[in-house]
Amino acid sequence: MCGRARCTLAPDAVGAACGFGDCQLRLIDHDRYRPSYNVSPGAYFPVVHYEAKDDGEALPVVQAMKWGLVPSFTKKNEKPDHYRMFNARSETVREKTSFSRLLPAKRCLVSVEGFYEWKKDGSKKQPYYIHFQDERPLVFACLYDSWQDAEGDTLFTFTILTTRVSKRLEWLHDRMPVILASDDATKAWLELGCSLDDVFRKFVQPYEGPNLVWYPVTSAMGKPSFNGPDCIKEIKQQKVNDISRFFKRKPQESNPNAATGQDPEREVCDRPRDVKKTKATASQS
DNA sequence: CCAGACGTTGTT
DNA sequence: GTCTGG
DNA sequence: CCAGACGTTGTT
DNA sequence: GTCTGG
């Protein structure tokens, strides 16, 4: 889960989403970040974390890092593979040596407008765009690391924690990213005020809120080179899907919208078609 | 002790 | 770096 | 994650 | 099916 996303956020929006709306965060390597409607591992994202200073102080910064963890112990001559560790299972992240070593001091936050997930229907694949209804950015719990290449250049990379899927999204997939949807949650992940056990029990959980919504988008965005606002433009459902549904052996049992008669594949209807800001009723979870 | 691995996804 | 396997 | 390629021989 | 490239 979570191998593609939209991130066109400006640094101030990233800071605000991560709970630093009241201060100007220092930017590191920000020129490397290219806002995009279709980002995959290997691309730079604006990442929020605490930078340890020499005097012991730790100040929050927005640093451009590549999606797809390249651990510090990677061989210098090795070619970085950003697709090997772009996700980390939250259920096992404390046991896995590659990730557990990062938990004490390499936690970070990544903010995006939304992410993509492909619904598999036989041989057909239909991508969906998943986002907050009020267009508030999502914040993912992440871990980062740095690696020195053969030339001595330092590469900063991160991985997104995943968890089992929420009830509302289980018709689509069985995994989802760990979404930190409150300032308490982002602060707990970044600052670790309480114990790791507490953080995992309280905040590293599937996001179940009803304001996380979705709609189908063009399959053209499956091509990583396809970019622009058309990636998140809602499309009408294909007839092919209706036909394949007719021939399905079993009906969809775990569909939370079945009782309401709502089509789970077109969950959100009343959203603006473009990127303009709207006066949405902001709801917090 | 040293050597070697260190991951997630989905699909079957 | 740190854990597992031999 | 998805998309796209996936091969050898001989001859010029 | 399976590997590579983005």
Short mmCIF file of C-alpha atoms (C1' of nucleotides) in Angstrom, two decimals:
data_model
loop_
_atom_site.label_atom_id
_atom_site.label_comp_id
_atom_site.label_asym_id
_atom_site.label_seq_id
_atom_site.Cartn_x
_atom_site.Cartn_y
_atom_site.Cartn_z
CA MET A 1 0.00 0.00 0.00
CA CYS A 2 0.96 3.51 -0.56
CA GLY A 3 3.29 3.52 -3.53
CA ARG A 4 2.06 6.69 -5.18
CA ALA A 5 0.89 10.08 -3.95
CA ARG A 6 0.12 13.66 -4.78
CA CYS A 7 2.37 16.24 -3.15
CA THR A 8 2.14 19.77 -4.42
CA LEU A 9 2.27 21.41 -0.99
CA ALA A 10 4.32 24.51 -0.28
CA PRO A 11 6.63 24.41 2.76
CA ASP A 12 4.37 26.58 4.92
CA ALA A 13 1.45 24.21 4.25
CA VAL A 14 3.65 21.27 5.16
CA GLY A 15 4.69 22.91 8.41
CA ALA A 16 1.12 23.82 9.27
CA ALA A 17 -0.12 20.29 8.53
CA CYS A 18 2.51 18.89 10.87
CA GLY A 19 1.59 21.20 13.72
CA PHE A 20 4.00 24.08 13.12
CA GLY A 21 1.62 26.59 11.66
CA ASP A 22 2.80 29.27 14.04
CA CYS A 23 6.46 29.30 13.10
CA GLN A 24 8.65 29.57 10.04
CA LEU A 25 10.61 26.34 9.68
CA ARG A 26 14.14 26.27 8.34
CA LEU A 27 14.26 24.76 4.83
CA ILE A 28 16.96 22.30 3.84
CA ASP A 29 17.60 21.36 0.20
CA HIS A 30 14.18 22.68 -0.63
CA ASP A 31 15.20 23.37 -4.25
CA ARG A 32 15.34 19.60 -4.82
CA TYR A 33 11.63 19.22 -4.15
CA ARG A 34 9.42 19.18 -7.26
CA PRO A 35 5.72 19.46 -6.45
CA SER A 36 3.87 16.74 -8.38
CA TYR A 37 0.46 15.14 -8.74
CA ASN A 38 2.10 11.78 -9.34
CA VAL A 39 5.06 11.00 -7.11
CA SER A 40 6.58 7.59 -6.57
CA PRO A 41 9.57 6.33 -4.60
CA GLY A 42 12.80 7.99 -5.67
CA ALA A 43 11.29 11.48 -5.65
CA TYR A 44 12.02 14.22 -3.14
CA PHE A 45 9.38 15.16 -0.57
CA PRO A 46 9.36 17.93 2.02
CA VAL A 47 9.98 16.09 5.28
CA VAL A 48 9.47 17.55 8.76
CA HIS A 49 11.76 16.43 11.56
CA TYR A 50 13.75 17.76 14.49
CA GLU A 51 17.28 18.68 13.59
CA ALA A 52 19.66 18.10 16.47
CA LYS A 53 21.86 21.12 17.07
CA ASP A 54 25.34 21.09 18.59
CA ASP A 55 24.13 22.77 21.78
CA GLY A 56 21.60 19.99 22.36
CA GLU A 57 18.70 22.04 21.06
CA ALA A 58 16.44 20.42 18.48
CA LEU A 59 14.66 22.65 15.99
CA PRO A 60 11.97 21.53 13.55
CA VAL A 61 13.00 21.77 9.89
CA VAL A 62 11.54 20.98 6.47
CA GLN A 63 14.12 18.92 4.61
CA ALA A 64 13.90 17.49 1.11
CA MET A 65 14.38 13.72 1.29
CA LYS A 66 13.85 10.94 -1.23
CA TRP A 67 11.00 8.50 -0.72
CA GLY A 68 12.35 4.95 -0.33
CA LEU A 69 14.69 4.21 2.55
CA VAL A 70 18.36 3.64 1.74
CA PRO A 71 19.87 2.59 5.08
CA SER A 72 23.16 4.08 6.21
CA PHE A 73 24.82 0.63 6.03
CA THR A 74 24.17 0.31 2.29
CA LYS A 75 27.42 -0.39 0.42
CA LYS A 76 29.06 2.69 -1.04
CA ASN A 77 29.27 1.19 -4.51
CA GLU A 78 25.71 -0.16 -4.37
CA LYS A 79 23.01 1.45 -6.45
CA PRO A 80 20.34 2.89 -4.14
CA ASP A 81 17.05 1.01 -4.46
CA HIS A 82 14.22 3.26 -3.35
CA TYR A 83 11.59 0.62 -4.05
CA ARG A 84 12.85 -1.93 -1.59
CA MET A 85 11.89 -0.08 1.60
CA PHE A 86 9.41 2.66 0.71
CA ASN A 87 7.01 1.22 3.29
CA ALA A 88 7.62 -0.17 6.78
CA ARG A 89 5.07 -2.41 8.46
CA SER A 90 4.15 -0.77 11.76
CA GLU A 91 3.32 -4.17 13.23
CA THR A 92 6.92 -5.32 12.90
CA VAL A 93 8.91 -2.09 12.65
CA ARG A 94 10.20 -2.51 16.21
CA GLU A 95 11.54 -6.01 15.45
CA LYS A 96 13.11 -5.42 12.05
CA THR A 97 16.73 -4.42 12.37
CA SER A 98 16.61 -2.11 9.36
CA PHE A 99 13.87 -0.02 10.96
CA SER A 100 14.16 -0.44 14.73
CA ARG A 101 17.51 1.34 14.74
CA LEU A 102 15.75 4.44 13.39
CA LEU A 103 12.99 4.60 15.99
CA PRO A 104 14.92 6.37 18.74
CA ALA A 105 15.95 9.45 16.77
CA LYS A 106 14.97 9.22 13.10
CA ARG A 107 11.23 9.73 13.17
CA CYS A 108 9.75 12.23 10.74
CA LEU A 109 6.51 13.39 9.16
CA VAL A 110 5.54 13.56 5.50
CA SER A 111 2.54 15.53 4.35
CA VAL A 112 0.66 15.03 1.09
CA GLU A 113 -2.71 16.08 -0.32
CA GLY A 114 -3.64 12.48 -1.03
CA PHE A 115 -2.46 9.11 -2.23
CA TYR A 116 -3.43 6.55 -4.88
CA GLU A 117 -4.54 2.99 -4.51
CA TRP A 118 -5.35 0.48 -7.26
CA LYS A 119 -8.43 -1.68 -7.00
CA LYS A 120 -7.76 -5.02 -8.63
CA ASP A 121 -10.68 -6.49 -10.51
CA GLY A 122 -9.45 -9.59 -12.25
CA SER A 123 -6.95 -8.34 -14.77
CA LYS A 124 -8.31 -4.77 -14.58
CA LYS A 125 -6.82 -2.19 -12.27
CA GLN A 126 -8.70 0.95 -11.34
CA PRO A 127 -6.80 3.68 -9.47
CA TYR A 128 -8.52 5.70 -6.74
CA TYR A 129 -7.45 8.99 -5.22
CA ILE A 130 -7.79 9.05 -1.42
CA HIS A 131 -7.78 12.30 0.51
CA PHE A 132 -9.47 14.29 3.29
CA GLN A 133 -12.85 15.63 2.24
CA ASP A 134 -12.01 19.14 3.40
CA GLU A 135 -8.70 19.02 1.48
CA ARG A 136 -6.67 19.25 4.66
CA PRO A 137 -3.33 17.54 3.96
CA LEU A 138 -2.65 14.05 5.25
CA VAL A 139 0.31 13.50 7.54
CA PHE A 140 2.12 10.15 7.45
CA ALA A 141 4.28 8.66 10.21
CA CYS A 142 7.71 8.06 8.68
CA LEU A 143 11.31 7.10 9.48
CA TYR A 144 14.38 8.51 7.78
CA ASP A 145 18.06 7.72 7.41
CA SER A 146 21.10 9.12 5.63
CA TRP A 147 23.66 7.37 3.46
CA GLN A 148 27.04 8.39 2.11
CA ASP A 149 27.61 7.42 -1.51
CA ALA A 150 30.97 6.68 -3.13
CA GLU A 151 31.47 10.38 -3.90
CA GLY A 152 30.90 11.26 -0.27
CA ASP A 153 27.55 12.91 -0.94
CA THR A 154 24.89 12.38 1.71
CA LEU A 155 21.50 11.07 0.62
CA PHE A 156 18.53 11.49 2.96
CA THR A 157 15.69 9.01 2.46
CA PHE A 158 12.50 8.05 4.29
CA THR A 159 9.94 5.25 4.52
CA ILE A 160 6.21 5.48 5.25
CA LEU A 161 4.76 3.31 8.00
CA THR A 162 1.81 1.15 6.99
CA THR A 163 -0.87 -0.58 9.01
CA ARG A 164 -3.88 -2.80 8.45
CA VAL A 165 -6.60 -1.07 6.48
CA SER A 166 -9.54 0.83 7.97
CA LYS A 167 -13.08 -0.55 7.81
CA ARG A 168 -14.11 2.03 5.26
CA LEU A 169 -11.29 1.15 2.87
CA GLU A 170 -11.18 -2.60 3.19
CA TRP A 171 -13.20 -3.02 -0.02
CA LEU A 172 -10.21 -1.45 -1.79
CA HIS A 173 -7.13 -2.91 -0.14
CA ASP A 174 -5.75 -4.58 2.97
CA ARG A 175 -3.07 -2.05 3.94
CA MET A 176 -2.93 1.71 4.38
CA PRO A 177 -0.40 4.34 5.47
CA VAL A 178 -0.29 5.42 9.12
CA ILE A 179 -2.13 8.75 9.11
CA LEU A 180 -1.50 11.06 12.05
CA ALA A 181 -4.64 13.18 12.05
CA SER A 182 -4.22 15.44 15.06
CA ASP A 183 -1.57 17.72 16.50
CA ASP A 184 -1.38 15.35 19.47
CA ALA A 185 -0.54 12.52 17.11
CA THR A 186 2.06 14.37 15.02
CA LYS A 187 3.66 15.78 18.15
CA ALA A 188 3.78 12.37 19.82
CA TRP A 189 5.45 10.83 16.78
CA LEU A 190 7.96 13.62 16.33
CA GLU A 191 8.81 14.36 19.96
CA LEU A 192 8.08 11.04 21.59
CA GLY A 193 6.80 12.65 24.75
CA CYS A 194 5.41 9.32 25.89
CA SER A 195 6.82 5.85 25.46
CA LEU A 196 7.02 4.09 22.11
CA ASP A 197 4.44 1.60 23.35
CA ASP A 198 2.02 4.42 24.11
CA VAL A 199 2.64 6.12 20.76
CA PHE A 200 2.02 2.91 18.86
CA ARG A 201 -1.05 2.02 20.88
CA LYS A 202 -2.61 5.46 20.66
CA PHE A 203 -1.57 6.84 17.28
CA VAL A 204 -0.02 4.19 15.05
CA GLN A 205 -3.39 2.80 14.02
CA PRO A 206 -5.59 2.64 10.92
CA TYR A 207 -7.34 5.94 10.36
CA GLU A 208 -11.07 5.24 10.69
CA GLY A 209 -12.52 8.75 10.34
CA PRO A 210 -15.34 9.31 7.83
CA ASN A 211 -13.65 12.38 6.35
CA LEU A 212 -11.10 10.21 4.54
CA VAL A 213 -12.76 9.85 1.14
CA TRP A 214 -11.99 8.64 -2.40
CA TYR A 215 -13.01 8.61 -6.01
CA PRO A 216 -11.79 6.86 -9.18
CA VAL A 217 -9.26 8.58 -11.42
CA THR A 218 -7.87 7.93 -14.88
CA SER A 219 -5.78 4.81 -15.26
CA ALA A 220 -3.38 6.93 -17.28
CA MET A 221 -1.85 8.13 -14.02
CA GLY A 222 -0.52 4.62 -13.48
CA LYS A 223 2.27 5.69 -15.79
CA PRO A 224 4.70 7.52 -13.51
CA SER A 225 5.45 10.06 -16.23
CA PHE A 226 1.78 11.12 -16.41
CA ASN A 227 1.43 14.24 -14.33
CA GLY A 228 -0.67 17.31 -13.70
CA PRO A 229 -4.15 17.95 -12.29
CA ASP A 230 -5.68 15.31 -14.58
CA CYS A 231 -4.20 12.72 -12.19
CA ILE A 232 -6.80 13.63 -9.57
CA LYS A 233 -9.72 14.39 -11.89
CA GLU A 234 -12.68 12.20 -11.04
CA ILE A 235 -13.77 9.85 -13.82
CA LYS A 236 -17.04 8.06 -14.42
CA GLN A 237 -17.00 4.35 -13.64
CA GLN A 238 -16.37 2.12 -16.63
CA LYS A 239 -19.12 -0.17 -17.88
CA VAL A 240 -16.55 -2.95 -17.81
CA ASN A 241 -16.60 -2.78 -14.04
CA ASP A 242 -20.37 -3.19 -13.90
CA ILE A 243 -20.18 -6.23 -16.12
CA SER A 244 -17.36 -7.82 -14.15
CA ARG A 245 -19.30 -7.10 -10.95
CA PHE A 246 -22.33 -8.92 -12.42
CA PHE A 247 -20.24 -12.01 -12.96
CA LYS A 248 -18.66 -11.94 -9.54
CA ARG A 249 -19.06 -15.14 -7.55
CA LYS A 250 -19.76 -13.53 -4.22
CA PRO A 251 -21.25 -10.14 -3.41
CA GLN A 252 -19.11 -7.62 -1.54
CA GLU A 253 -19.73 -8.52 2.08
CA SER A 254 -17.49 -6.09 3.87
CA ASN A 255 -18.82 -2.90 2.38
CA PRO A 256 -19.71 -0.34 5.06
CA ASN A 257 -21.73 1.65 2.55
CA ALA A 258 -23.85 -1.28 1.44
CA ALA A 259 -26.46 -0.54 4.09
CA THR A 260 -26.81 3.03 2.88
CA GLY A 261 -26.96 1.96 -0.74
CA GLN A 262 -23.91 4.07 -1.47
CA ASP A 263 -21.45 2.95 -4.09
CA PRO A 264 -18.16 2.49 -2.27
CA GLU A 265 -16.32 3.17 -5.47
CA ARG A 266 -17.65 6.68 -5.65
CA GLU A 267 -17.56 7.78 -2.04
CA VAL A 268 -17.15 11.52 -2.45
CA CYS A 269 -19.35 13.60 -4.71
CA ASP A 270 -19.30 17.18 -3.58
CA ARG A 271 -15.79 18.33 -4.05
CA PRO A 272 -14.41 21.08 -6.26
CA ARG A 273 -12.97 19.97 -9.57
CA ASP A 274 -9.82 22.06 -9.33
CA VAL A 275 -7.13 22.90 -6.83
CA LYS A 276 -8.59 26.18 -5.58
CA LYS A 277 -8.98 26.63 -1.87
CA THR A 278 -12.49 26.32 -0.61
CA LYS A 279 -14.24 27.21 2.62
CA ALA A 280 -14.73 23.63 3.69
CA THR A 281 -16.00 22.88 7.16
CA ALA A 282 -12.84 21.71 8.76
CA SER A 283 -13.35 18.71 10.96
CA GLN A 284 -10.74 17.33 13.27
CA SER A 285 -10.35 13.73 14.27
"C1'" DC B 1 33.82 -15.57 17.08
"C1'" DC B 2 32.69 -14.03 11.95
"C1'" DA B 3 29.52 -13.75 7.94
"C1'" DG B 4 25.61 -12.23 6.11
"C1'" DA B 5 21.37 -10.16 5.99
"C1'" DC B 6 18.74 -6.31 6.85
"C1'" DG B 7 11.98 -5.09 3.02
"C1'" DT B 8 7.11 -4.50 1.34
"C1'" DT B 9 3.71 -5.30 -1.98
"C1'" DG B 10 0.59 -8.52 -4.14
"C1'" DT B 11 -0.60 -12.85 -5.93
"C1'" DT B 12 -1.08 -17.74 -6.05
"C1'" DG C 1 24.30 -0.17 12.88
"C1'" DT C 2 22.43 -4.54 14.71
"C1'" DC C 3 20.45 -8.91 14.61
"C1'" DT C 4 20.54 -13.94 13.12
"C1'" DG C 5 22.76 -18.13 11.82
"C1'" DG C 6 26.64 -21.16 11.80
"C1'" DC D 1 3.45 1.18 -6.61
"C1'" DC D 2 2.68 0.55 -12.17
"C1'" DA D 3 4.37 0.14 -17.02
"C1'" DG D 4 6.93 -2.02 -20.19
"C1'" DA D 5 10.10 -5.11 -21.88
"C1'" DC D 6 11.39 -9.66 -22.24
"C1'" DG D 7 16.12 -12.51 -27.71
"C1'" DT D 8 19.62 -14.59 -30.78
"C1'" DT D 9 21.82 -15.25 -35.04
"C1'" DG D 10 24.15 -13.64 -38.91
"C1'" DT D 11 25.11 -10.16 -42.05
"C1'" DT D 12 26.03 -5.44 -43.45
"C1'" DG E 1 5.87 -15.02 -15.42
"C1'" DT E 2 9.61 -11.97 -14.03
"C1'" DC E 3 12.78 -8.43 -14.35
"C1'" DT E 4 13.92 -3.40 -15.13
"C1'" DG E 5 12.92 1.42 -15.12
"C1'" DG E 6 10.47 5.42 -13.32
#
